[in-house]
Coordinates of C-alpha atoms in Angstrom, one line a residue:
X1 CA -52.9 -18.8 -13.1
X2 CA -49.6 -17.3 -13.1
X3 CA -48.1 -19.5 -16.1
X4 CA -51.4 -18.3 -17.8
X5 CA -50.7 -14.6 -17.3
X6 CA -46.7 -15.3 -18.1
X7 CA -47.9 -16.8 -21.4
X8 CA -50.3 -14.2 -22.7
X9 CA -47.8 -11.2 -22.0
X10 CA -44.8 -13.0 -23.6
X11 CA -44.9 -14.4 -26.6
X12 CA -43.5 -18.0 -27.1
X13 CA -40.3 -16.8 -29.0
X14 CA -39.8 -14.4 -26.2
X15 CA -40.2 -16.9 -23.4
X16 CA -37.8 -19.2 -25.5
X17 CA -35.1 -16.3 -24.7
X18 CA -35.6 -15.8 -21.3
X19 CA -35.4 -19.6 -20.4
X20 CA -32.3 -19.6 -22.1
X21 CA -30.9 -16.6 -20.3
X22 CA -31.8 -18.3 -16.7
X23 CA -30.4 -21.1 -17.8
X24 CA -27.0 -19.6 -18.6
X25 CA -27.5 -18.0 -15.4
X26 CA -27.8 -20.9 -13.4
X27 CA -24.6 -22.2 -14.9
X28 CA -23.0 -19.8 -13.4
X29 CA -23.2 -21.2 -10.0
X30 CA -22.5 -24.9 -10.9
X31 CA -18.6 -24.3 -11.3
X32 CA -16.6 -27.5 -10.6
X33 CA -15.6 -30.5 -13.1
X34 CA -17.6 -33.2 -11.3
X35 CA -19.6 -33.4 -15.3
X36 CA -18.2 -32.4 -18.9
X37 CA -20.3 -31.7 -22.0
X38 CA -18.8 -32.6 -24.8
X39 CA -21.3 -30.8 -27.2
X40 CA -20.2 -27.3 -25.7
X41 CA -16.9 -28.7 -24.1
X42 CA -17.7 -27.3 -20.8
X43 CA -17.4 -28.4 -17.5
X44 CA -19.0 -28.0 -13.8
X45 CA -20.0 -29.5 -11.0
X46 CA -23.5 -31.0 -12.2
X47 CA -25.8 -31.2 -14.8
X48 CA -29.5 -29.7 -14.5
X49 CA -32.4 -31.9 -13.6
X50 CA -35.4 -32.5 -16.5
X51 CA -38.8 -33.6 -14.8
X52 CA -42.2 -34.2 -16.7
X53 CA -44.4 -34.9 -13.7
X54 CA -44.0 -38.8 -13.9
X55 CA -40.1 -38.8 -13.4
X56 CA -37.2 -36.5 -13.1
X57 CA -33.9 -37.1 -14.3
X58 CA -30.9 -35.6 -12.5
X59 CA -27.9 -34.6 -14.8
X60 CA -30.0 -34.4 -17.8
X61 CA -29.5 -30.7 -19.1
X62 CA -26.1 -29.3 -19.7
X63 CA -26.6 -25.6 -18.2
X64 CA -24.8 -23.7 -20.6
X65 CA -25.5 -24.9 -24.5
X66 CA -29.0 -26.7 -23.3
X67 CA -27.8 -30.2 -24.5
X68 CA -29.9 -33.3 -23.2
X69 CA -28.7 -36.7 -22.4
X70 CA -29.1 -37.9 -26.4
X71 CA -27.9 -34.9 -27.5
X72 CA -24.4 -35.3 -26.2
X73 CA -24.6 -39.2 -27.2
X74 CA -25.6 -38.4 -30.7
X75 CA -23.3 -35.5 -31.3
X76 CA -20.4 -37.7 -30.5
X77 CA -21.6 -40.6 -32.7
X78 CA -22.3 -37.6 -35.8
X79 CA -18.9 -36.4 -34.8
X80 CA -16.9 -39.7 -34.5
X81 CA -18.8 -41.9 -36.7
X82 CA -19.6 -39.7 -40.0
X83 CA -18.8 -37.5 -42.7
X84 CA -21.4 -34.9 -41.7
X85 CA -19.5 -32.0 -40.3
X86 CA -16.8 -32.6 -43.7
X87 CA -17.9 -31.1 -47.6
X88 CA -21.2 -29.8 -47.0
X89 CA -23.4 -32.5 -47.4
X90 CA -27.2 -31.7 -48.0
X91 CA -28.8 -32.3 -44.2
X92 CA -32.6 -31.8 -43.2
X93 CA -32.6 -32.0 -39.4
X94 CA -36.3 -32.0 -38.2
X95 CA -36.6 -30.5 -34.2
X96 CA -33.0 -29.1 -34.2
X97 CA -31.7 -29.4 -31.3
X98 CA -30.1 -26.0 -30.8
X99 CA -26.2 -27.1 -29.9
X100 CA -26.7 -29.1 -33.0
X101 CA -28.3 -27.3 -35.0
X102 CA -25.4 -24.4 -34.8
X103 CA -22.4 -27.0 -35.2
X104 CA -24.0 -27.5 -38.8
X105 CA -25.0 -24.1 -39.3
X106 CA -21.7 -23.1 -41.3
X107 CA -23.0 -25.7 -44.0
X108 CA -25.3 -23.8 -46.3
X109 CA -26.4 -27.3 -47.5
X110 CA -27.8 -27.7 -44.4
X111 CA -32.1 -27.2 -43.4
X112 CA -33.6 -27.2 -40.1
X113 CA -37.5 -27.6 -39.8
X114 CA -39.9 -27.8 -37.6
X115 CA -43.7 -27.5 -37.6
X116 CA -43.2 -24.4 -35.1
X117 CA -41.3 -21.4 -36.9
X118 CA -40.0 -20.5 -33.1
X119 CA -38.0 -23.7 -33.5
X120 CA -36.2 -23.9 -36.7
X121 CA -36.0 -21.6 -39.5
X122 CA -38.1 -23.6 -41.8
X123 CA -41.6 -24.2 -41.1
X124 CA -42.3 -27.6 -42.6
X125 CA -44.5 -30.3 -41.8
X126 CA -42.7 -33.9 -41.7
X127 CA -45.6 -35.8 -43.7
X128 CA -44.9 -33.0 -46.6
X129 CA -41.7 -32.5 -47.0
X130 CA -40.9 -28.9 -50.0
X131 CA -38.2 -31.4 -51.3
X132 CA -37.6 -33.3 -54.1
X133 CA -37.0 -37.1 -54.6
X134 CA -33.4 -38.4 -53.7
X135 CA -32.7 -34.8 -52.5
X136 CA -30.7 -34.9 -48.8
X137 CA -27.0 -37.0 -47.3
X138 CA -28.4 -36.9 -44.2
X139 CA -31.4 -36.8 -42.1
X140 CA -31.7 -36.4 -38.2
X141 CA -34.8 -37.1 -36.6
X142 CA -34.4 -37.5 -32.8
X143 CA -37.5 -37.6 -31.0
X144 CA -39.6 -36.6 -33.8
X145 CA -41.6 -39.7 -35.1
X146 CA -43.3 -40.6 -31.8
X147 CA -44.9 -37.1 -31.7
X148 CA -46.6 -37.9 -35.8
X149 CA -50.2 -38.7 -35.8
X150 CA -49.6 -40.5 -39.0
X151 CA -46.1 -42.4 -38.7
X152 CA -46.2 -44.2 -41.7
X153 CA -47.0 -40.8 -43.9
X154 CA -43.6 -39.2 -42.2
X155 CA -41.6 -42.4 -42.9
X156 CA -42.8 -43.0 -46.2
X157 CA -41.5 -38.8 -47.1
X158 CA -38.3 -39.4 -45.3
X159 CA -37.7 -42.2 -47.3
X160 CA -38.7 -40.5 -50.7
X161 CA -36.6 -37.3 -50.0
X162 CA -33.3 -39.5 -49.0
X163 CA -30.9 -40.1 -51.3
X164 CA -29.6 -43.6 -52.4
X165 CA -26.9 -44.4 -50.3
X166 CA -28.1 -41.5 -47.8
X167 CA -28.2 -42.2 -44.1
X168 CA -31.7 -41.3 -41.6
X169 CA -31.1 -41.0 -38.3
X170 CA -34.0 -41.9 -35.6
X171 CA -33.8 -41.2 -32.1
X172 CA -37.0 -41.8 -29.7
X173 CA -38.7 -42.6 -26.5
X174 CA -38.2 -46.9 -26.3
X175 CA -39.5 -49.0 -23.5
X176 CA -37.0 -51.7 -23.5
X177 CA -39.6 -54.3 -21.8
X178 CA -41.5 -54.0 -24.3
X179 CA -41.6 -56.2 -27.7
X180 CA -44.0 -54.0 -29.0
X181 CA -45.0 -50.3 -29.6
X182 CA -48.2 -49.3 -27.4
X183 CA -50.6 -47.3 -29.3
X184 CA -53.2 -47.1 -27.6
X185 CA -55.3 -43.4 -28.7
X186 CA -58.6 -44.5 -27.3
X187 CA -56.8 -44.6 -23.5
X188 CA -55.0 -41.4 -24.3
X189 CA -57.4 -39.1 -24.9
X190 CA -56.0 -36.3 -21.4
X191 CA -52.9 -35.3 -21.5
X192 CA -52.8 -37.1 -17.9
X193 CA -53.6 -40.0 -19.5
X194 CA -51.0 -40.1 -22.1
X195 CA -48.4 -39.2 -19.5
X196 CA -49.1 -41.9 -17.8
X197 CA -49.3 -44.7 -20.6
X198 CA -46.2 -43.3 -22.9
X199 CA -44.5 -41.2 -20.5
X200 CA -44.3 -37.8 -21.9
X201 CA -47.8 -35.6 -22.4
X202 CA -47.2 -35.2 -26.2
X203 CA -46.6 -38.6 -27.3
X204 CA -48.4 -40.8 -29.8
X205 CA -46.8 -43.8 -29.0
X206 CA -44.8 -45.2 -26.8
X207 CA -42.1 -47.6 -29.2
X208 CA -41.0 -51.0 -27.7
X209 CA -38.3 -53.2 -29.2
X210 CA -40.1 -53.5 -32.5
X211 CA -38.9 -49.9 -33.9
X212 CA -36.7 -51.3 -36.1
X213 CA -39.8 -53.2 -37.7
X214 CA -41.8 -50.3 -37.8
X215 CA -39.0 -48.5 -40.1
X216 CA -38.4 -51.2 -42.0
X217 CA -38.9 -50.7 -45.8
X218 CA -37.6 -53.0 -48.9
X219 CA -35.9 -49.5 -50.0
X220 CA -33.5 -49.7 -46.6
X221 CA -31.4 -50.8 -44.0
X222 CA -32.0 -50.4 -40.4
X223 CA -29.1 -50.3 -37.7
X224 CA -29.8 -50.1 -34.0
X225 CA -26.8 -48.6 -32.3
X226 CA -26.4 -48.4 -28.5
X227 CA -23.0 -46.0 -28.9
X228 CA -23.1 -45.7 -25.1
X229 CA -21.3 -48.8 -24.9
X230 CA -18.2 -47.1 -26.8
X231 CA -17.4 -45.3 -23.6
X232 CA -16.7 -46.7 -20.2
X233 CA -19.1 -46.5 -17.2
X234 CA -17.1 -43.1 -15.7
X235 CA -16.9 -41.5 -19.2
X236 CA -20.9 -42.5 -19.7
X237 CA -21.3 -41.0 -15.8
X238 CA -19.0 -37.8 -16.5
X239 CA -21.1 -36.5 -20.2
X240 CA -24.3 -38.4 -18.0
X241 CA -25.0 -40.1 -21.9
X242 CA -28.2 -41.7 -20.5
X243 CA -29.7 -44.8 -19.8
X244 CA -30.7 -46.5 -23.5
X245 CA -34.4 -45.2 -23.0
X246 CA -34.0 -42.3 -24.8
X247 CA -30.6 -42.7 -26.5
X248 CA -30.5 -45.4 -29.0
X249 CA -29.4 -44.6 -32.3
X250 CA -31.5 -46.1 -35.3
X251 CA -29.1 -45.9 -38.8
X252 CA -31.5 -46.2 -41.8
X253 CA -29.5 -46.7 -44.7
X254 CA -31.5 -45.9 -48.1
X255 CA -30.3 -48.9 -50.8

């Protein structure tokens, strides 16, 4: 009842500013050096907890720039890695996360998009992508393609709007006991279902080991990249850079 009323007397942009606010708030009593982000390079004594009613995870949310586990992984990687942040490269990151999303900013090559305008500042569905053929460097697309109805529609437009020799990078939900993707719609159909068979209410699919497959076109090259072993087991504890469930890095290369 109450996150009912809270809903219709703020609107979603609104309620997007206010959890920020009590988030930066909340920072400012977890002082210390105990965890370090490297997105924002701050420090304190712990890292917020992120629940979805089937698990929580301790030190997943850095309390000041709102980072996640794979964000911190992947921003190292991009930073380390790549040419992205160097000569303006034309990037279309789909979900941006916000840290991100204001490191690449400066580029005026660059395009953030999501299907919600609160969320990026192009509205732009990822099965009809408003570019042309051969047209973007780089692509990020962390925990995007699970969400799809129609994954091979998004993957097939990715594909056409990346240039040759341009670089996609996919970021999702895995269950690493699992050979193969479950996708199973007819046992989904509340969202307590689907929390329960893919983990996270708004998923379409749960992948398994077999993402790489599902990517796979004639056109590229896939790359699974687990950059958490690049660091050492305090360094992974200290940025808290996840457990490989969320944080594997796919590289598609376009041929």
């Amino acid at each position: 009842m109450i996150r009912s009323i809270y809903r219709q007397l703020f609107s979603e942009k609104l309620r997007l500013q206010l959890h920020i606010i009590l988030r930066k708030l909340k920072a400012l009593t977890l002082s210390g050096n105990n965890v370090y982000c490297p997105c924002c390079e701050q420090s304190f004594s712990k890292f917020l907890s992120k629940g979805n009613g089937l698990e929580s995870r301790d030190n997943a949310i850095c309390p000041n720039c709102g980072s996640l586990e794979r964000t911190r992984l992947l921003y190292l990687y991009l930073k380390n890695e790549t040419e992205i942040f160097q000569d303006s490269p034309h990037i279309l990151h789909f979900a941006p996360e916000e840290v991100l999303k204001q490191k690449l900013l400066p580029n005026p090559k660059y395009i953030d998009a999501d299907l919600n305008p609160n969320f990026a500042r192009t509205q732009m569905d990822i099965t009809d992508i408003k570019f042309p053929h051969n047209h973007f460097d780089y692509i990020i697309c962390s925990h995007v393609l699970g969400h799809v109805p129609d994954e091979e529609k998004a993957v097939t437009e990715l594909y056409r709007v990346l240039k040759p020799s341009g670089t996609i990078f996919f970021l999702s939900l895995l269950n690493p006991d699992s050979a193969f993707t479950i996708e199973e719609p007819s046992r989904a159909d509340s969202a307590e279902e689907k929390l329960k068979l893919y983990g996270e209410i708004d998923l379409q699919r749960l992948y398994g080991l077999d993402f790489s497959a599902r990517v796979s076109r004639p056109e590229v090259k896939v790359e699974r990249i687990d950059y958490r072993r690049n660091f050492s087991s305090e360094a992974r504890r200290k940025m808290s850079l996840g457990d490989g469930k969320r944080e594997i890095i796919f590289k598609v290369s376009k041929i």
